[in-house]
Coordinates of N, CA and C in Angstrom, one line a residue:
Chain F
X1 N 116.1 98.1 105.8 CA 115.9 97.2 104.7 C 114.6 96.5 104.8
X2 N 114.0 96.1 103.7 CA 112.6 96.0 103.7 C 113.0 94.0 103.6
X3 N 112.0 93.4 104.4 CA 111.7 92.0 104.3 C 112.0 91.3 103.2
X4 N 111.0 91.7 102.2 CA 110.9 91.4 100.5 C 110.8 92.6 99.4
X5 N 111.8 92.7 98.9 CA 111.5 93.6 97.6 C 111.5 93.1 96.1
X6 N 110.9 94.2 95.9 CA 110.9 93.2 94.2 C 111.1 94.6 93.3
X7 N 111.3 94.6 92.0 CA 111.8 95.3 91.1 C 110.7 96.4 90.8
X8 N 111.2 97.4 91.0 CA 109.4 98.1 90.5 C 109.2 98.5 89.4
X9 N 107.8 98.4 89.2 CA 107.2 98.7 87.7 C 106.9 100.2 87.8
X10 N 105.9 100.1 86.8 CA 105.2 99.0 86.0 C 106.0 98.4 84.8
X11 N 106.0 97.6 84.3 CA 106.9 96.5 83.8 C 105.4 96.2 82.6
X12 N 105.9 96.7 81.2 CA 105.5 96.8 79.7 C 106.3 95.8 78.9
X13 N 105.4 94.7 78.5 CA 105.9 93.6 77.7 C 104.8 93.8 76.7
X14 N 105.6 93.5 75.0 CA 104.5 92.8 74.5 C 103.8 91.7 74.3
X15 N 103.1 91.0 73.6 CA 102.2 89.9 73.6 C 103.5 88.7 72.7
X16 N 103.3 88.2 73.9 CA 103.9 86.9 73.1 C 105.8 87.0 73.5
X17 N 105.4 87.9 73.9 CA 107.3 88.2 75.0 C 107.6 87.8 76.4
X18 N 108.7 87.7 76.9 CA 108.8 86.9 78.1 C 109.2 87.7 79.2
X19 N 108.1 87.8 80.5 CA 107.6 89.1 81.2 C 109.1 88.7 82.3
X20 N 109.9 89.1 83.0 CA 111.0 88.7 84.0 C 110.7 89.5 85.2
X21 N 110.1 89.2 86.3 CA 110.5 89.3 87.9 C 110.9 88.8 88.8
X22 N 111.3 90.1 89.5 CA 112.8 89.5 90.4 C 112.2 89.7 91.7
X23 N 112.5 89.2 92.9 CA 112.6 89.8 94.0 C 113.8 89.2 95.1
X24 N 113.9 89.9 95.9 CA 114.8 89.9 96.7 C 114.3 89.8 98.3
X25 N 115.3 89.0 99.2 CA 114.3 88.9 100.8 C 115.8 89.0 101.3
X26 N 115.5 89.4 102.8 CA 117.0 89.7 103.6 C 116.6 88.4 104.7
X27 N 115.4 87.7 105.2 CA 115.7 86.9 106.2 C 116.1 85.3 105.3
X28 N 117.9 85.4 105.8 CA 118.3 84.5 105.2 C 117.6 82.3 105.9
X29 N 116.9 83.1 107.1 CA 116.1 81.5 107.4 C 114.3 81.8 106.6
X30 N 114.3 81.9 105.4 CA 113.3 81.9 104.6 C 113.2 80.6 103.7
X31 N 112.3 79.7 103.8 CA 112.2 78.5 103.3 C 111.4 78.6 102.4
X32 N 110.5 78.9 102.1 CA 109.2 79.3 101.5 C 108.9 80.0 100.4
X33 N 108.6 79.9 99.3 CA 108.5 81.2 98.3 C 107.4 81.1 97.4
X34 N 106.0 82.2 97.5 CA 105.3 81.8 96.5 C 105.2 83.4 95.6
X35 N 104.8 83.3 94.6 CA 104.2 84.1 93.7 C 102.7 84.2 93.3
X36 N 102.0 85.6 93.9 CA 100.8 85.6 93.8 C 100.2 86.6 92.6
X37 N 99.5 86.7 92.2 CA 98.8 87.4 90.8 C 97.5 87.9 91.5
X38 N 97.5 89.4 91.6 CA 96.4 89.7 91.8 C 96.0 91.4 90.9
X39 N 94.6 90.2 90.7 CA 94.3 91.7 89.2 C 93.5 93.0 90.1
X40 N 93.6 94.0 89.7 CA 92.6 95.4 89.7 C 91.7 95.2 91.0
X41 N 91.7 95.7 92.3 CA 90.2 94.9 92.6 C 90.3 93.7 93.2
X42 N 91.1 93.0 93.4 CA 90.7 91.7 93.8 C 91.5 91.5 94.8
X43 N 91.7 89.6 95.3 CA 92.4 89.5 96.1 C 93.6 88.8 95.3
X44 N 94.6 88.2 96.5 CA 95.7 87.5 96.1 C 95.5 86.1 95.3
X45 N 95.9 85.4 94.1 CA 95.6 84.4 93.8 C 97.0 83.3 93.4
X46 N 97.6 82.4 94.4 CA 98.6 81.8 94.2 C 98.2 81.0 92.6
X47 N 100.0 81.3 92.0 CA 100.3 80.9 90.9 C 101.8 79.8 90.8
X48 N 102.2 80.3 92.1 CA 103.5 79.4 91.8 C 104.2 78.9 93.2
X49 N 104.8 78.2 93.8 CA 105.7 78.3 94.9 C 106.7 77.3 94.8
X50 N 107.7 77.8 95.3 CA 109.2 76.7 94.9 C 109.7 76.9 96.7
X51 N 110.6 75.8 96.5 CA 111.0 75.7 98.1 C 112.5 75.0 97.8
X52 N 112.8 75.1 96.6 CA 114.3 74.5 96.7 C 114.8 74.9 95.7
X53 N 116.1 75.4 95.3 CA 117.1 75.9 94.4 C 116.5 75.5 93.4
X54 N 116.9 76.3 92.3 CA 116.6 75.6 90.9 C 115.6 76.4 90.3
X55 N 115.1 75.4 89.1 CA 114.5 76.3 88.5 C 112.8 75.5 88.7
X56 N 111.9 76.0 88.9 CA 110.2 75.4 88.7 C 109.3 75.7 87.6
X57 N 108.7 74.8 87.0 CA 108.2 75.0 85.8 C 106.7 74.4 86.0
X58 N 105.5 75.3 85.6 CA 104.0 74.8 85.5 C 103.6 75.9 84.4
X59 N 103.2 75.5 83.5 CA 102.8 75.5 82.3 C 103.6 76.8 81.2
X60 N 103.2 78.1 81.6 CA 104.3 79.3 81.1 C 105.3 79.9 81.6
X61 N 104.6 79.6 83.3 CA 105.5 80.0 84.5 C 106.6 79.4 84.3
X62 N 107.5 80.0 85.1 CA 108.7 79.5 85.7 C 109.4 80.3 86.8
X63 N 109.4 79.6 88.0 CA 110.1 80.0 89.3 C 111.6 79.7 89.7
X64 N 112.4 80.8 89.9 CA 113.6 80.2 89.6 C 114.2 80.9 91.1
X65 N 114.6 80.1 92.2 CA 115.4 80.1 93.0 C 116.5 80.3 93.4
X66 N 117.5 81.3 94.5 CA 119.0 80.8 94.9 C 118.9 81.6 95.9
X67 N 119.0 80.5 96.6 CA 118.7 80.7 98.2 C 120.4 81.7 98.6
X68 N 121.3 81.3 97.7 CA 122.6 81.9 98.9 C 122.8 83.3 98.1
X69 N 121.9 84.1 96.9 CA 121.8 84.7 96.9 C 120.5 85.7 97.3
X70 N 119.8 85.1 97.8 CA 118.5 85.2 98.6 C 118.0 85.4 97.6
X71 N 117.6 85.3 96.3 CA 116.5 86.1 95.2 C 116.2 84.9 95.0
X72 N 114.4 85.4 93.6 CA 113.3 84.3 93.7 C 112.9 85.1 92.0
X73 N 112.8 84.6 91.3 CA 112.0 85.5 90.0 C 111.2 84.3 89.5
X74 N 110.2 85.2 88.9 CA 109.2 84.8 88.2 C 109.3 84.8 86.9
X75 N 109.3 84.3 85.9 CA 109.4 84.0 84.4 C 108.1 84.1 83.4
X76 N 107.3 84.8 82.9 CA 106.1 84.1 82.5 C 106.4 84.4 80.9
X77 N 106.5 83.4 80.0 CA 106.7 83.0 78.9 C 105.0 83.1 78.0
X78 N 105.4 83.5 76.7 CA 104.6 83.8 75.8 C 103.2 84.8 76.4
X79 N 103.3 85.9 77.0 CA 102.5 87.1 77.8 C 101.5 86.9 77.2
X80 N 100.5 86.9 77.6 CA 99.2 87.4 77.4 C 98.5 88.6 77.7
X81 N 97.5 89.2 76.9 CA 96.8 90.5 78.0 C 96.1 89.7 79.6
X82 N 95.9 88.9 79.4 CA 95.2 88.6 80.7 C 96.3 88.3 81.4
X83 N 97.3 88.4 81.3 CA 98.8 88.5 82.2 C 98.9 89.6 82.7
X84 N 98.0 90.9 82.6 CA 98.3 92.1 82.7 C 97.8 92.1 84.2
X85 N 98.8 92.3 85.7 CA 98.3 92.1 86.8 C 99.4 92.7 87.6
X86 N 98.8 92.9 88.9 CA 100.5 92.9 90.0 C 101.0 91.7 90.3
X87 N 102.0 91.5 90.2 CA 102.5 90.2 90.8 C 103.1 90.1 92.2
X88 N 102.8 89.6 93.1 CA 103.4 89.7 94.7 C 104.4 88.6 95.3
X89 N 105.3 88.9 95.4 CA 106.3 87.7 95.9 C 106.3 87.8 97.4
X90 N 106.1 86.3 97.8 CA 105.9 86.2 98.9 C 106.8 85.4 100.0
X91 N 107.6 85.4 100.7 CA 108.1 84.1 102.0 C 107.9 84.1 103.2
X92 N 108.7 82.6 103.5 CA 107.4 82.6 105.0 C 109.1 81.6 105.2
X93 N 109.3 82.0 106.9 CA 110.5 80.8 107.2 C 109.9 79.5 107.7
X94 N 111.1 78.7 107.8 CA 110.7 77.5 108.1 C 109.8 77.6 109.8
X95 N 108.9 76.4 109.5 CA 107.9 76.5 110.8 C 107.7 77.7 111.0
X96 N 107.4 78.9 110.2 CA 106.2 80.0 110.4 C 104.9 80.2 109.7
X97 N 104.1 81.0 110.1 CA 103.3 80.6 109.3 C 103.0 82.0 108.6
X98 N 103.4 83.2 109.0 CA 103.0 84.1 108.2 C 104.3 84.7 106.9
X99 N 103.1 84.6 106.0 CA 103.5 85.1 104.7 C 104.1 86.7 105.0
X100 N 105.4 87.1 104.7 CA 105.9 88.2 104.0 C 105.8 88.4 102.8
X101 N 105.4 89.6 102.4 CA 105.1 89.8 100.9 C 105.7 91.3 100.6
X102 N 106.2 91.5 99.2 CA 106.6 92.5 98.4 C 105.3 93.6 98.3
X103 N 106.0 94.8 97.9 CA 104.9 95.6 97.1 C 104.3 95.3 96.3
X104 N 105.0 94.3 95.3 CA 104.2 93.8 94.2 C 104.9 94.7 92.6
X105 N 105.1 94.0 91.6 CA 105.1 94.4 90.3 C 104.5 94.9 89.8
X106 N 103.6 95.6 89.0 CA 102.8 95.4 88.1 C 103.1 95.1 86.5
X107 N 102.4 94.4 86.3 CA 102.8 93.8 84.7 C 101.6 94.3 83.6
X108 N 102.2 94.9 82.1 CA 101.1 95.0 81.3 C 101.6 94.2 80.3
X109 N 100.7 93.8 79.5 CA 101.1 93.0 78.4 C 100.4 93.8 77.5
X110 N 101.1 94.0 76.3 CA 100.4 95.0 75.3 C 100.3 94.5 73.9
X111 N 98.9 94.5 73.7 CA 98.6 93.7 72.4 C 98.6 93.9 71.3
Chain Q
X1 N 88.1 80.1 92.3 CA 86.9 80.6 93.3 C 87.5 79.4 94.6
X2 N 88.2 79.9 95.5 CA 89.1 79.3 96.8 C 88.3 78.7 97.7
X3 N 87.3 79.2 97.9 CA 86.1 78.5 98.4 C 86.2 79.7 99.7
X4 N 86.7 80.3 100.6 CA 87.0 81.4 101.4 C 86.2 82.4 101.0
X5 N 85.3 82.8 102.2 CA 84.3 83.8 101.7 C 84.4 85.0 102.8
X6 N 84.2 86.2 102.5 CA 84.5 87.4 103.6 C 83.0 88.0 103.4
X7 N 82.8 88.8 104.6 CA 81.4 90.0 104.1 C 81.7 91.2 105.3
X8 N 81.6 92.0 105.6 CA 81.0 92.6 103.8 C 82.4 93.2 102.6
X9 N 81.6 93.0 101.7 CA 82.2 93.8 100.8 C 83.1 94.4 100.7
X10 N 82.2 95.9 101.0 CA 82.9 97.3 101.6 C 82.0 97.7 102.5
X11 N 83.0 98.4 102.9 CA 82.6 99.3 104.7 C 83.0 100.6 104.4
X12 N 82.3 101.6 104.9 CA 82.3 102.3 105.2 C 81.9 103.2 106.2
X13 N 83.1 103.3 107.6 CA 82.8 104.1 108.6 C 83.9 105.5 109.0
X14 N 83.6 105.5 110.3 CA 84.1 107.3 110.4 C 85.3 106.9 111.7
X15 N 85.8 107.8 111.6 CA 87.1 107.8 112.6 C 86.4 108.1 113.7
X16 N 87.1 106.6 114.5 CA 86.7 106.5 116.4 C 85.8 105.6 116.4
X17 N 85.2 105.0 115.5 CA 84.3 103.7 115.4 C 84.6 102.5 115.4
X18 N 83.9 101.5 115.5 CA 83.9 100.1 115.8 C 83.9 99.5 114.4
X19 N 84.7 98.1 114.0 CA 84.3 97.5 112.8 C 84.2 96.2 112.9
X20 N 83.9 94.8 112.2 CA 83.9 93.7 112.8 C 83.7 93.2 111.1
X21 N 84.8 92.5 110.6 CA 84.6 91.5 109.2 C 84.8 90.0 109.3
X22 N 84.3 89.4 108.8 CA 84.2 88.2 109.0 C 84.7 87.5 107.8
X23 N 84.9 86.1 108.2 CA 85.4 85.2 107.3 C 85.0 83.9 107.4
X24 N 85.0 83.2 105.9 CA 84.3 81.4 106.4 C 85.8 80.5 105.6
X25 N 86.0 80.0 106.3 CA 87.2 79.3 105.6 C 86.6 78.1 104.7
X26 N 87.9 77.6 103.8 CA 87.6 76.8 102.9 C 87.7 75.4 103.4
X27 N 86.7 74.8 103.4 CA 86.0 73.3 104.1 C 87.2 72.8 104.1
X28 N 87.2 72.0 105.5 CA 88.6 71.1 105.9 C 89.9 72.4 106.6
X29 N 89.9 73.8 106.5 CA 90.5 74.4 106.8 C 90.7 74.4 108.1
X30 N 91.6 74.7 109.2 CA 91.6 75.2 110.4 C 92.3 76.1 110.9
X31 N 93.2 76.9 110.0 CA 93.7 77.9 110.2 C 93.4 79.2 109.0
X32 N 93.1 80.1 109.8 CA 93.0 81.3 109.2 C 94.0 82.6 109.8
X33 N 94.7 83.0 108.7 CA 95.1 84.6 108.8 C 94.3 85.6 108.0
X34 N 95.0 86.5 108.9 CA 94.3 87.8 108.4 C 95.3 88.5 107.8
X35 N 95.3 89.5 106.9 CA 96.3 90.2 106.4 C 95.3 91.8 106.1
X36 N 96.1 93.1 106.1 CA 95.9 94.0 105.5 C 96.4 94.7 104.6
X37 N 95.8 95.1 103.2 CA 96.8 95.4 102.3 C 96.4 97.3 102.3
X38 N 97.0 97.8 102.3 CA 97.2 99.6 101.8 C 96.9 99.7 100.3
X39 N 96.8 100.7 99.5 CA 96.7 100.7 98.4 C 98.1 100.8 98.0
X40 N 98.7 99.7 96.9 CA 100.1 100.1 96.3 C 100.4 99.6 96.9
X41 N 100.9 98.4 98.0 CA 101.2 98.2 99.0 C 101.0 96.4 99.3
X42 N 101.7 95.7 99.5 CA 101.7 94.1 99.5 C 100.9 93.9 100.7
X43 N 100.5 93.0 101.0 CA 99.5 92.5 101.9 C 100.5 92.4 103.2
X44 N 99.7 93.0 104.8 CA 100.6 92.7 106.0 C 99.9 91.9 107.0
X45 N 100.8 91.2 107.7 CA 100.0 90.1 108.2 C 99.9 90.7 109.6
X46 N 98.6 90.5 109.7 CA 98.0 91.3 111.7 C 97.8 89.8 112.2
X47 N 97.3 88.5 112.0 CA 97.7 87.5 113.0 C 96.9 86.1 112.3
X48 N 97.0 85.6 113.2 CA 96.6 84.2 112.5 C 95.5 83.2 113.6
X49 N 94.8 82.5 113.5 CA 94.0 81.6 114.7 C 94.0 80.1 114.1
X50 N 94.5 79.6 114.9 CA 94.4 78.0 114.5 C 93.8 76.8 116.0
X51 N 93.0 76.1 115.4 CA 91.5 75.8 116.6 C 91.4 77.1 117.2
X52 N 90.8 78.1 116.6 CA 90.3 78.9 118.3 C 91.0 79.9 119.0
X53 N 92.1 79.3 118.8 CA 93.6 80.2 119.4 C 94.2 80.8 118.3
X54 N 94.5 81.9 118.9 CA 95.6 83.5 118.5 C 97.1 82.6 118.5
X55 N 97.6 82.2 117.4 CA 98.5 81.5 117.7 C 100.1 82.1 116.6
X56 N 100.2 83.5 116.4 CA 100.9 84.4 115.9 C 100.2 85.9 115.7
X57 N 100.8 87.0 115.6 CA 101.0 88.1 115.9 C 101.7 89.0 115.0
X58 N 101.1 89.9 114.0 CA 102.3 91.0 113.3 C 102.2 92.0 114.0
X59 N 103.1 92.8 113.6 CA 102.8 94.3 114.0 C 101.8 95.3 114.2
X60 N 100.9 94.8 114.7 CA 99.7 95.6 114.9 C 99.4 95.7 116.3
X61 N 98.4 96.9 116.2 CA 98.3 97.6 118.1 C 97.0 96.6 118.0
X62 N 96.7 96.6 119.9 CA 96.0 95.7 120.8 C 94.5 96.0 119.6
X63 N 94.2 97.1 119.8 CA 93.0 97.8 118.6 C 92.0 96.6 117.9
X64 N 93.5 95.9 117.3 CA 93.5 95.1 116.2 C 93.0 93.4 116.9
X65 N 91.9 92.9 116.8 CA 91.3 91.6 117.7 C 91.0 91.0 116.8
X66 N 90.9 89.4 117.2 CA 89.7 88.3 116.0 C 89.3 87.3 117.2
X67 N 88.7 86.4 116.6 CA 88.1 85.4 117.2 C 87.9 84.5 116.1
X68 N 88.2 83.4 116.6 CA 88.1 82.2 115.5 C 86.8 81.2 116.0
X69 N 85.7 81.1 115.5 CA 84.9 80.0 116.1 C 85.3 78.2 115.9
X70 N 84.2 77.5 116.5 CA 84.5 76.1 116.3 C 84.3 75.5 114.9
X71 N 83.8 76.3 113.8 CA 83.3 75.9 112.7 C 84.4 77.0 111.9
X72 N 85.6 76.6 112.3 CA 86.9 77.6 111.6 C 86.3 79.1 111.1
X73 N 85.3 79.2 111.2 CA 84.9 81.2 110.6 C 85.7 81.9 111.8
X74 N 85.8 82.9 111.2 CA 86.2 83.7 112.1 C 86.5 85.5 111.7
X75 N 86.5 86.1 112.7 CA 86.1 87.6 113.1 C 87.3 88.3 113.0
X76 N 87.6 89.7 112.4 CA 88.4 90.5 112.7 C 87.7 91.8 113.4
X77 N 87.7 92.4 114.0 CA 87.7 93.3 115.3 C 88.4 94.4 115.3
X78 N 88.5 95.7 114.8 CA 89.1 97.0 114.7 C 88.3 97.8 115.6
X79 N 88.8 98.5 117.1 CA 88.4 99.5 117.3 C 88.9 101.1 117.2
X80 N 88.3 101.7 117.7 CA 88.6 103.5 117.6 C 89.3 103.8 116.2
X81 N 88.6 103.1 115.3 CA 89.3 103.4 113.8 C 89.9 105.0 113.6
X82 N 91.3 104.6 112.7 CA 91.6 105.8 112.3 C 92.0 105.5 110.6
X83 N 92.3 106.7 110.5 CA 92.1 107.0 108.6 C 93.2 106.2 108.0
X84 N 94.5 105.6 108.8 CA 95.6 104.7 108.2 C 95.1 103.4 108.0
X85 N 93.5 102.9 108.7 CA 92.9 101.9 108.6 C 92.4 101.4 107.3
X86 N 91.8 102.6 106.8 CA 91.5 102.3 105.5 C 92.5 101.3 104.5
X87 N 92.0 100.4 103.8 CA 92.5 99.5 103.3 C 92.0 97.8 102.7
X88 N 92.1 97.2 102.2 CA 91.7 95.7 101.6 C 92.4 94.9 102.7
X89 N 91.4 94.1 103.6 CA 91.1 93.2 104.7 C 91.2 92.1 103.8
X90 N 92.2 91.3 104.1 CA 92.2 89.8 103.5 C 92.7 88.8 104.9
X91 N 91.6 87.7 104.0 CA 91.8 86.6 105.1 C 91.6 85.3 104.2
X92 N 93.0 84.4 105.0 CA 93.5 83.7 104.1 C 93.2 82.2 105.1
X93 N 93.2 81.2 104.3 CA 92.8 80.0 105.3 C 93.8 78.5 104.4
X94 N 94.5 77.7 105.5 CA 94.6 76.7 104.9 C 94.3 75.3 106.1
X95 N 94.8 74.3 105.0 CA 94.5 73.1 106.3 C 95.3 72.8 107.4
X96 N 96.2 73.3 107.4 CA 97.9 72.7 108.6 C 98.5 73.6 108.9
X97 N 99.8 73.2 110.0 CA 99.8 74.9 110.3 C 101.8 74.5 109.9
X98 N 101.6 74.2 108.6 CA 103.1 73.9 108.2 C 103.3 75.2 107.3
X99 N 104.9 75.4 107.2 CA 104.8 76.9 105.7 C 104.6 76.4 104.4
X100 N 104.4 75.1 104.7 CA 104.5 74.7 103.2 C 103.1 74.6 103.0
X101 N 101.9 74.6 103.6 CA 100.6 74.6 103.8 C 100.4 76.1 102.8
X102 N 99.8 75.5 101.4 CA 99.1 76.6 100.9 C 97.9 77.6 101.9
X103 N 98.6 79.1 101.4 CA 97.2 79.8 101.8 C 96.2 80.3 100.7
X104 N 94.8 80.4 101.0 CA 93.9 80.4 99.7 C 92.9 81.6 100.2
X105 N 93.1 83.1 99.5 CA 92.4 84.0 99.8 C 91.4 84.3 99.4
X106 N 90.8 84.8 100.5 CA 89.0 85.3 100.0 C 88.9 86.7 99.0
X107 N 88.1 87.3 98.8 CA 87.9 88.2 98.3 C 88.2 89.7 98.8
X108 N 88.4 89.5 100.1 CA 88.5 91.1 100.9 C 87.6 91.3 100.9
X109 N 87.7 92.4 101.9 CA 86.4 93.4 102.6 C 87.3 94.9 102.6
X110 N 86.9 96.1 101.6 CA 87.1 96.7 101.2 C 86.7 97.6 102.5
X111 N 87.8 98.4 103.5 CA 87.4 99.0 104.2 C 87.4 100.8 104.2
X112 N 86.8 101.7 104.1 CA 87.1 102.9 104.2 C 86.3 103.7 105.1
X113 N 87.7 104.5 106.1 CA 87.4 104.9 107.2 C 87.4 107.0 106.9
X114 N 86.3 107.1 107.1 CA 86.3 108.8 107.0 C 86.6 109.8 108.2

């Protein structure tokens, strides 16, 4: 069983629809959770991280938590084309320092 | 723009060779990881240096070296390259060595081994 998984794509939303990823992790001492966005070409670029149940909200995003089900999804409300990227879900346990990360989603947003 | 800078680029060497990428962390930083990503494939973490010191370890063979200087830059080290090497070198830096310490990536150094 793999560290972090996440849903695979590629994952087709249209413009102005609300994009949903999921991922899943097996180490149940994982404290940590970020979501990274990385376009074509590039590197990793943090967009979001939550560290406690619930739901996290910065601007379209939303990060939504539940630790006793180990899952973590990402929400991104009203898509844009420039939404169009892999998304990488990432955790790290308490007092470690290295990032686990998913394969990654890919998201298109279609205009 | 993270402020984290790698060079080169891209590489381009041949199997059984030496490589050596570099990284400048983002001012105030003292810890840098390194990660390697495959194509398709999430980013894996080969180890981390905090002051100076090797102070975690992924799954990677001895091959796999860095060095962190006093001015937090620091070196990744691949020898006798082989063709599974090929891949996006990322190296990540933050200021503390907590998990809740954002990490902020450079651009990669695009490696491909023939």
């Amino acid at each position: 069983q793999k560290e972090v998984e996440q849903n695979s794509g590629p994952l087709s939303v249209p413009e102005g629809a609300i994009a949903s990823l999921n991922c899943t992790y097996s180490d149940r001492g994982s404290q940590s959770f970020f979501w990274y966005r990385q376009y074509s070409g590039k590197s990793p670029e943090l967009i979001m991280f939550i560290y406690s149940n619930g739901d996290k909200e910065d601007g379209r995003f939303t990060a939504q938590l539940n630790k006793a089900s180990q899952y973590v999804s990402l929400l991104i409300r009203d898509s844009q084309p420039s939404d169009s990227a892999t998304y990488l879900c990432a955790v790290s346990r308490a007092n470690d320092y290295k990032l686990s990360f998913g394969a990654g989603t890919t998201v298109t947003v279609r205009a | 723009e993270t402020g984290v800078t790698q060079s080169p680029t891209h590489l381009i060497k041949t199997r059984g060779q030496q490589v050596t990428l570099r990284c400048s962390s983002q001012s105030g930083h003292n810890t840098v990881s390194w990660y390697q990503q495959a194509l398709g494939q999430g980013p894996q973490f080969i180890f981390q240096y905090y002051r100076e010191e090797e102070n975690g370890r992924g799954n990677f063979p001895p091959r796999f070296s860095g060095l962190q200087f006093p001015n937090y830059s620091s070196e990744l080290n691949v020898n006798a390259l082989e063709l599974d090497d090929s891949a996006l070198y990322l190296c990540a830096s933050r200021a503390g060595q907590g998990n809740t310490d954002t990490q902020y990536f450079g651009p990669g150094t695009r490696l491909t081994v023939l």
